[in-house]
Short mmCIF file of C-alpha atoms and ligand atoms in Angstrom, two decimals:
data_model
loop_
_atom_site.label_atom_id
_atom_site.label_comp_id
_atom_site.label_asym_id
_atom_site.label_seq_id
_atom_site.Cartn_x
_atom_site.Cartn_y
_atom_site.Cartn_z
CA UNK A 1 145.76 200.69 -99.44
CA UNK A 2 149.25 200.32 -100.89
CA UNK A 3 151.08 203.33 -102.33
CA UNK A 4 150.43 204.16 -105.95
CA UNK A 5 153.01 205.77 -108.24
CA UNK A 6 150.90 208.58 -109.70
CA UNK A 7 153.71 210.04 -111.82
CA UNK A 8 157.31 208.99 -112.22
CA UNK A 9 158.86 209.24 -108.77
CA UNK A 10 155.70 210.64 -107.18
CA UNK A 11 153.78 208.31 -104.85
CA UNK A 12 150.42 208.60 -103.19
CA UNK A 13 151.30 207.29 -99.72
CA UNK A 14 148.15 208.50 -97.95
CA UNK A 15 145.48 206.45 -96.25
CA UNK A 16 141.78 205.69 -96.71
CA UNK A 17 139.49 206.35 -93.76
CA UNK A 18 136.77 203.92 -94.82
CA UNK A 19 134.63 204.21 -91.71
CA UNK A 20 134.39 207.90 -90.92
CA UNK A 21 130.79 209.08 -91.26
CA UNK A 22 130.99 212.41 -89.46
CA UNK A 23 133.84 214.78 -90.24
CA UNK A 24 133.37 217.54 -87.66
CA UNK A 25 129.69 217.79 -88.41
CA UNK A 26 129.88 217.03 -92.16
CA UNK A 27 128.31 213.68 -93.14
CA UNK A 28 130.83 211.56 -94.98
CA UNK A 29 128.78 208.66 -96.34
CA UNK A 30 131.68 207.52 -98.52
CA UNK A 31 134.34 207.87 -95.85
CA UNK A 32 137.37 210.04 -96.64
CA UNK A 33 141.05 209.85 -97.37
CA UNK A 34 144.03 211.72 -96.06
CA UNK A 35 146.37 211.97 -99.00
CA UNK A 36 150.09 212.42 -98.53
CA UNK A 37 152.63 212.40 -101.34
CA UNK A 38 156.19 211.17 -101.49
CA UNK A 39 158.56 212.65 -104.06
CA UNK A 40 161.59 210.49 -104.79
CA UNK A 41 164.19 212.63 -106.49
CA UNK A 42 167.80 213.46 -105.59
CA UNK A 43 166.14 214.68 -102.43
CA UNK A 44 163.24 212.74 -100.93
CA UNK A 45 160.27 214.80 -99.81
CA UNK A 46 157.00 214.07 -98.01
CA UNK A 47 154.15 216.45 -98.74
CA UNK A 48 151.68 216.50 -95.82
CA UNK A 49 150.93 213.72 -93.37
CA UNK A 50 147.67 212.17 -92.17
CA UNK A 51 145.43 212.05 -89.13
CA UNK A 52 147.30 211.05 -86.02
CA UNK A 53 145.62 207.63 -85.76
CA UNK A 54 146.86 206.71 -89.24
CA UNK A 55 150.50 207.79 -88.81
CA UNK A 56 151.87 204.25 -88.59
CA UNK A 57 149.98 203.29 -91.74
CA UNK A 58 151.54 206.28 -93.47
CA UNK A 59 155.02 205.22 -92.35
CA UNK A 60 154.33 201.66 -93.53
CA UNK A 61 153.25 203.00 -96.92
CA UNK A 62 156.39 205.12 -97.21
CA UNK A 63 158.50 202.12 -96.13
CA UNK A 64 157.26 200.10 -99.07
CA UNK A 65 158.80 202.73 -101.37
CA UNK A 66 161.85 204.00 -99.45
CA UNK A 67 163.24 203.88 -95.95
CA UNK A 68 161.40 206.79 -94.25
CA UNK A 69 164.69 207.82 -92.61
CA UNK A 70 165.89 208.81 -96.06
CA UNK A 71 163.27 211.57 -96.27
CA UNK A 72 165.23 214.82 -96.52
CA UNK A 73 162.42 217.21 -95.67
CA UNK A 74 158.70 217.55 -95.17
CA UNK A 75 156.37 220.10 -96.75
CA UNK A 76 153.30 220.98 -94.68
CA UNK A 77 150.74 222.66 -96.88
CA UNK A 78 148.16 222.90 -94.09
CA UNK A 79 148.07 222.69 -90.31
CA UNK A 80 144.59 221.22 -89.76
CA UNK A 81 145.04 217.95 -87.91
CA UNK A 82 143.73 215.65 -90.60
CA UNK A 83 146.98 216.54 -92.40
CA UNK A 84 149.38 217.41 -89.61
CA UNK A 85 148.20 214.98 -86.87
CA UNK A 86 150.78 212.43 -87.96
CA UNK A 87 153.62 214.93 -88.16
CA UNK A 88 155.05 214.35 -84.70
CA UNK A 89 155.15 210.59 -85.24
CA UNK A 90 156.74 211.00 -88.68
CA UNK A 91 159.34 213.48 -87.43
CA UNK A 92 160.16 211.25 -84.48
CA UNK A 93 160.81 208.41 -86.93
CA UNK A 94 162.69 210.25 -89.69
CA UNK A 95 164.63 212.64 -87.45
CA UNK A 96 163.32 215.70 -85.66
CA UNK A 97 166.06 217.91 -87.11
CA UNK A 98 164.79 217.44 -90.67
CA UNK A 99 163.36 220.66 -92.19
CA UNK A 100 159.59 221.20 -92.29
CA UNK A 101 158.73 223.70 -95.03
CA UNK A 102 155.49 225.62 -94.46
CA UNK A 103 153.97 229.04 -94.91
CA UNK A 104 154.73 231.75 -92.36
CA UNK A 105 151.28 231.23 -90.85
CA UNK A 106 151.96 227.50 -91.03
CA UNK A 107 155.01 228.06 -88.82
CA UNK A 108 152.87 229.94 -86.30
CA UNK A 109 150.03 227.46 -86.36
CA UNK A 110 152.16 224.28 -86.33
CA UNK A 111 154.03 225.75 -83.36
CA UNK A 112 150.65 226.06 -81.61
CA UNK A 113 149.81 222.46 -82.35
CA UNK A 114 153.03 220.74 -81.30
CA UNK A 115 155.19 221.13 -78.22
CA UNK A 116 158.21 219.87 -80.13
CA UNK A 117 160.27 222.64 -81.79
CA UNK A 118 160.66 221.21 -85.25
CA UNK A 119 163.10 222.66 -87.75
CA UNK A 120 160.49 224.88 -89.41
CA UNK A 121 161.43 226.64 -92.63
CA UNK A 122 158.75 229.25 -93.32
CA UNK A 123 158.60 230.16 -97.01
CA UNK A 124 157.53 233.26 -98.90
CA UNK A 125 154.80 233.23 -101.53
CA UNK A 126 156.54 232.34 -104.82
CA UNK A 127 159.66 230.98 -103.16
CA UNK A 128 161.17 228.01 -104.97
CA UNK A 129 163.03 224.92 -103.97
CA UNK A 130 164.74 222.19 -105.96
CA UNK A 131 164.86 218.48 -105.18
CA UNK A 132 167.32 217.77 -107.99
CA UNK A 133 165.48 217.25 -111.26
CA UNK A 134 162.32 218.89 -109.96
CA UNK A 135 161.63 222.50 -109.15
CA UNK A 136 158.85 223.41 -106.72
CA UNK A 137 157.21 226.75 -106.09
CA UNK A 138 155.18 227.56 -102.96
CA UNK A 139 151.95 229.51 -103.41
CA UNK A 140 150.37 231.10 -100.41
CA UNK A 141 146.59 230.46 -100.38
CA UNK A 142 145.75 232.16 -97.11
CA UNK A 143 142.20 231.41 -95.90
CA UNK A 144 141.70 228.62 -98.41
CA UNK A 145 140.64 227.57 -96.00
CA UNK A 146 142.93 228.27 -93.05
CA UNK A 147 145.42 231.15 -92.58
CA UNK A 148 148.27 228.72 -93.08
CA UNK A 149 147.04 227.03 -96.26
CA UNK A 150 149.41 226.92 -99.20
CA UNK A 151 149.87 225.02 -102.47
CA UNK A 152 153.08 223.41 -103.63
CA UNK A 153 153.48 223.31 -107.41
CA UNK A 154 155.89 221.02 -109.17
CA UNK A 155 156.92 223.19 -112.12
CA UNK A 156 158.81 220.38 -113.84
CA UNK A 157 155.80 218.06 -114.12
CA UNK A 158 152.88 220.49 -113.74
CA UNK A 159 151.62 218.80 -110.58
CA UNK A 160 149.71 220.95 -108.13
CA UNK A 161 149.65 219.70 -104.53
CA UNK A 162 146.58 221.66 -103.54
CA UNK A 163 146.00 220.80 -99.90
CA UNK A 164 142.23 220.81 -99.15
CA UNK A 165 141.26 222.66 -102.34
CA UNK A 166 139.71 220.52 -105.11
CA UNK A 167 139.24 217.65 -102.66
CA UNK A 168 136.29 215.45 -101.83
CA UNK A 169 135.46 213.29 -98.82
CA UNK A 170 135.64 210.01 -100.68
CA UNK A 171 137.39 206.74 -99.81
CA UNK A 172 138.10 204.26 -102.60
CA UNK A 173 140.65 202.25 -104.51
CA UNK A 174 139.73 204.28 -107.59
CA UNK A 175 141.94 207.31 -106.99
CA UNK A 176 141.88 209.03 -110.37
CA UNK A 177 139.22 211.22 -112.05
CA UNK A 178 139.28 209.14 -115.25
CA UNK A 179 138.51 206.00 -113.24
CA UNK A 180 135.65 207.42 -111.13
CA UNK A 181 134.23 209.62 -113.86
CA UNK A 182 131.54 212.21 -113.34
CA UNK A 183 130.25 210.35 -110.26
CA UNK A 184 132.88 212.19 -108.24
CA UNK A 185 131.33 215.61 -108.89
CA UNK A 186 128.53 215.45 -106.28
CA UNK A 187 131.22 214.72 -103.69
CA UNK A 188 133.36 217.63 -104.91
CA UNK A 189 130.31 219.90 -104.86
CA UNK A 190 129.38 218.88 -101.31
CA UNK A 191 132.97 219.51 -100.24
CA UNK A 192 132.96 222.96 -101.82
CA UNK A 193 129.58 223.88 -100.31
CA UNK A 194 130.59 222.82 -96.82
CA UNK A 195 134.28 223.76 -96.65
CA UNK A 196 134.98 226.50 -99.17
CA UNK A 197 131.89 228.51 -100.01
CA UNK A 198 132.71 231.20 -97.43
CA UNK A 199 135.96 231.87 -99.30
CA UNK A 200 134.42 232.08 -102.78
CA UNK A 201 135.76 235.61 -103.48
CA UNK A 202 139.29 234.42 -102.70
CA UNK A 203 138.86 231.42 -104.97
CA UNK A 204 137.93 233.69 -107.86
CA UNK A 205 141.04 235.81 -107.22
CA UNK A 206 143.16 232.68 -107.01
CA UNK A 207 141.80 231.41 -110.34
CA UNK A 208 142.77 234.74 -111.93
CA UNK A 209 146.20 234.52 -110.30
CA UNK A 210 146.74 231.03 -111.69
CA UNK A 211 145.79 232.28 -115.19
CA UNK A 212 148.07 235.32 -114.89
CA UNK A 213 150.99 233.17 -113.74
CA UNK A 214 150.40 230.85 -116.72
CA UNK A 215 150.73 227.78 -114.51
CA UNK A 216 150.60 224.72 -116.69
CA UNK A 217 148.61 222.47 -114.33
CA UNK A 218 148.62 218.93 -115.67
CA UNK A 219 147.61 217.13 -112.49
CA UNK A 220 145.95 218.22 -109.24
CA UNK A 221 146.70 216.23 -106.09
CA UNK A 222 144.40 217.28 -103.24
CA UNK A 223 144.68 216.07 -99.67
CA UNK A 224 141.27 214.32 -99.82
CA UNK A 225 139.73 212.06 -102.42
CA UNK A 226 140.73 211.49 -105.99
CA UNK A 227 143.55 212.94 -108.09
CA UNK A 228 142.64 215.00 -111.14
CA UNK A 229 145.01 213.71 -113.83
CA UNK A 230 142.83 213.51 -116.94
CA UNK A 231 140.95 216.77 -116.69
CA UNK A 232 142.28 219.07 -113.93
CA UNK A 233 140.50 221.98 -115.62
CA UNK A 234 137.15 220.34 -114.89
CA UNK A 235 137.42 220.89 -111.15
CA UNK A 236 138.98 224.35 -111.55
CA UNK A 237 136.08 225.39 -113.81
CA UNK A 238 133.56 223.94 -111.34
CA UNK A 239 135.17 225.95 -108.52
CA UNK A 240 134.87 229.15 -110.56
CA UNK A 241 131.19 228.40 -111.33
CA UNK A 242 130.36 227.60 -107.72
CA UNK A 243 132.29 230.63 -106.44
CA UNK A 244 130.35 232.99 -108.66
CA UNK A 245 127.16 231.98 -106.87
CA UNK A 246 124.79 232.55 -109.77
CA UNK A 247 121.94 230.43 -108.46
CA UNK A 248 119.77 228.20 -110.59
CA UNK A 249 115.97 228.23 -110.79
CA UNK A 250 115.76 226.09 -107.74
CA UNK A 251 114.27 226.39 -104.26
CA UNK A 252 115.07 224.50 -101.08
CA UNK A 253 112.21 224.15 -98.60
CA UNK A 254 113.85 223.05 -95.38
CA UNK A 255 111.65 222.53 -92.34
CA UNK A 256 111.09 220.70 -89.10
CA UNK A 257 107.78 219.72 -87.65
CA UNK A 258 106.24 218.66 -84.33
CA UNK A 259 102.76 217.32 -85.19
CA UNK A 260 103.09 217.31 -88.98
CA UNK A 261 101.36 220.66 -89.48
CA UNK A 262 104.53 222.38 -90.66
CA UNK A 263 105.24 219.33 -92.81
CA UNK A 264 101.86 219.68 -94.46
CA UNK A 265 102.67 223.33 -95.08
CA UNK A 266 106.12 222.49 -96.47
CA UNK A 267 104.72 220.02 -98.98
CA UNK A 268 101.96 222.39 -100.07
CA UNK A 269 104.41 225.27 -100.44
CA UNK A 270 106.65 222.96 -102.54
CA UNK A 271 103.65 222.00 -104.68
CA UNK A 272 103.07 225.67 -105.44
CA UNK A 273 106.73 226.31 -106.28
CA UNK A 274 106.83 223.26 -108.54
CA UNK A 275 103.80 224.55 -110.48
CA UNK A 276 105.92 227.48 -111.63
CA UNK A 277 108.55 225.22 -113.18
CA UNK A 278 111.11 225.86 -110.44
CA UNK A 279 113.04 222.83 -109.20
CA UNK A 280 112.17 222.25 -105.55
CA UNK A 281 112.62 219.77 -102.81
CA UNK A 282 110.99 219.74 -99.38
CA UNK A 283 113.65 218.61 -96.91
CA UNK A 284 112.79 217.50 -93.39
CA UNK A 285 115.77 218.79 -91.43
CA UNK A 286 115.73 216.02 -88.81
CA UNK A 287 115.73 213.32 -91.52
CA UNK A 288 118.70 214.90 -93.31
CA UNK A 289 122.16 216.10 -92.50
CA UNK A 290 122.98 219.79 -92.38
CA UNK A 291 125.84 219.29 -94.86
CA UNK A 292 123.46 217.65 -97.36
CA UNK A 293 121.06 220.60 -97.03
CA UNK A 294 123.96 223.01 -97.47
CA UNK A 295 124.89 221.20 -100.70
CA UNK A 296 121.35 221.61 -102.00
CA UNK A 297 121.49 225.28 -101.12
CA UNK A 298 124.73 225.87 -103.06
CA UNK A 299 122.93 226.47 -106.36
CA UNK A 300 119.41 227.30 -105.12
CA UNK A 301 118.01 230.76 -105.60
CA UNK A 302 115.37 230.47 -102.88
CA UNK A 303 115.94 229.53 -99.26
CA UNK A 304 112.57 228.79 -97.69
CA UNK A 305 112.62 227.76 -94.03
CA UNK A 306 109.76 226.32 -92.02
CA UNK A 307 109.44 225.82 -88.28
CA UNK A 308 106.74 225.35 -85.71
CA UNK A 309 106.85 227.72 -82.78
CA UNK A 310 108.07 226.01 -79.64
CA UNK A 311 108.48 227.86 -76.34
CA UNK A 312 108.22 231.19 -78.16
CA UNK A 313 111.11 230.18 -80.40
CA UNK A 314 112.11 228.20 -83.47
CA UNK A 315 112.64 224.45 -83.39
CA UNK A 316 116.23 223.62 -82.25
CA UNK A 317 117.10 221.77 -85.47
CA UNK A 318 116.06 224.80 -87.48
CA UNK A 319 118.33 226.96 -85.35
CA UNK A 320 121.15 224.52 -86.02
CA UNK A 321 120.65 224.76 -89.75
CA UNK A 322 120.36 228.55 -89.79
CA UNK A 323 123.52 228.91 -87.72
CA UNK A 324 125.36 226.56 -90.06
CA UNK A 325 124.21 228.20 -93.29
CA UNK A 326 124.84 231.71 -91.94
CA UNK A 327 128.52 230.84 -91.44
CA UNK A 328 128.97 230.46 -95.22
CA UNK A 329 127.59 233.91 -96.06
CA UNK A 330 125.73 232.74 -99.16
CA UNK A 331 125.17 235.42 -101.81
CA UNK A 332 122.37 236.21 -104.30
CA UNK A 333 119.56 234.39 -102.48
CA UNK A 334 115.96 235.21 -101.84
CA UNK A 335 113.94 233.69 -99.02
CA UNK A 336 111.06 233.65 -96.63
CA UNK A 337 109.61 231.57 -93.80
CA UNK A 338 106.54 229.64 -92.80
CA UNK A 339 105.32 227.54 -89.91
CA UNK A 340 102.43 226.43 -87.78
CA UNK A 341 101.84 227.66 -84.27
CA UNK A 342 99.52 227.26 -81.32
CA UNK A 343 99.21 230.58 -79.50
CA UNK A 344 102.24 232.85 -79.81
CA UNK A 345 103.76 232.07 -83.24
CA UNK A 346 107.16 233.78 -83.13
CA UNK A 347 109.01 231.27 -85.34
CA UNK A 348 108.33 232.91 -88.71
CA UNK A 349 109.54 236.28 -87.55
CA UNK A 350 112.68 234.79 -85.96
CA UNK A 351 113.54 232.86 -89.13
CA UNK A 352 112.96 235.95 -91.25
CA UNK A 353 115.34 237.93 -89.07
CA UNK A 354 117.95 235.20 -89.30
CA UNK A 355 117.66 235.09 -93.08
CA UNK A 356 117.99 238.85 -93.25
CA UNK A 357 121.05 238.71 -91.04
CA UNK A 358 122.73 236.36 -93.50
CA UNK A 359 122.02 238.68 -96.43
CA UNK A 360 119.06 236.84 -97.93
CA UNK A 361 116.59 239.14 -99.70
CA UNK A 362 113.22 238.66 -97.99
CA UNK A 363 110.48 238.36 -100.64
CA UNK A 364 107.53 237.90 -98.27
CA UNK A 365 106.90 238.43 -94.57
CA UNK A 366 106.05 234.72 -94.32
CA UNK A 367 103.09 232.48 -93.69
CA UNK A 368 101.73 231.32 -90.35
CA UNK A 369 98.93 228.82 -89.85
CA UNK A 370 97.43 228.15 -86.45
CA UNK A 371 97.41 224.54 -85.21
CA UNK A 372 96.41 222.24 -88.11
CA UNK A 373 96.14 223.44 -91.74
CA UNK A 374 92.64 222.89 -93.18
CA UNK A 375 91.76 222.81 -96.87
CA UNK A 376 91.79 226.59 -97.11
CA UNK A 377 95.12 226.83 -95.32
CA UNK A 378 96.66 224.27 -97.63
CA UNK A 379 95.44 226.29 -100.61
CA UNK A 380 97.03 229.38 -98.99
CA UNK A 381 100.34 227.46 -98.75
CA UNK A 382 100.18 226.44 -102.41
CA UNK A 383 99.53 230.06 -103.37
CA UNK A 384 102.44 231.15 -101.16
CA UNK A 385 104.62 228.61 -103.01
CA UNK A 386 103.49 229.97 -106.39
CA UNK A 387 104.57 233.47 -105.36
CA UNK A 388 107.96 232.14 -104.33
CA UNK A 389 108.31 230.34 -107.66
CA UNK A 390 107.41 233.51 -109.55
CA UNK A 391 110.05 235.43 -107.60
CA UNK A 392 112.64 232.77 -108.51
CA UNK A 393 111.67 233.02 -112.16
CA UNK A 394 112.18 236.77 -111.82
FE1 FEO B 1 141.47 218.50 -94.69
FE2 FEO B 1 141.47 221.75 -93.60
O1 FEO B 1 141.74 219.92 -93.50
#
């Protein structure tokens, strides 16, 4: 995709990764983009680079605006390699003595990624720099989502270069919020659930900080997906809502199954939950992606996990999901477990312990059915689901 002038003298020179479908374990059904921005002022500045494999495409994009050798300095908002992978190639081309502005942790982390000793210029939180007509301020956003993460804010135009924050894994020619419309929100939600949920308390503090500083944000330029130019407050407000973790009247019933007994249970449990007016969806873990399930869990009050017992343990895919969800430390959830078994039946207890370990309030010790659920067992599952629904309704 050719560069787009997104504001006077500000160019989107990033690249679209149309084909990526797995971003370190996150399913990216719409691909992704690695956004980089070129500021053409008295000084010429590149904000962030792209994945290593796309570095030549980035240089070609820059070349269609200015000779890359005229770049005066680079700003690295984030070290993760989808944004720094192309740095070595870019520096080699534009001159390795050119300054690279980054946070103090960025200096440390970039130095651990590259053998070359670039001309790093670590900046303080709140430090400013001028490119001529424009004045930029650096805002440290440590652990959003890496220790090195920072924002760069163009005070003159109200443009926030927000690194990963407010992004979405989304490839497309439509690069603005007013072009894509509300259809972008599920992608933004999935991105938040799978990249940022763990840091929700920091996001709330950052939102307060932005308000206190009175930053007049007129455009948000993330490093993935579309640019928020019409309604930047929409994504900021969504981040605040998601970070508060006030769940909806919704339950996720995620399960795996060997001989369809646990599936029968999952569907009967969901029937019971649905009878109470709670939104519910039975999700077969092996037919879904963990990042999709995590997105469903973002606003669900109840986390209900089902697994058959196999070799005195839980099913491996259930272990995968529990490990993944646990990493995000979700708050304000209730949960329980269910599953079929043959002779030992440890799965329900193991799941319950895992849910407890991640801070989920256990509302029931769980339901086990031996071998194949009969009519009475199915009725038991429906009743179990009704109790879950009543707990969600509070
Ligand atoms: Fe898009 Fe944290 O990298």
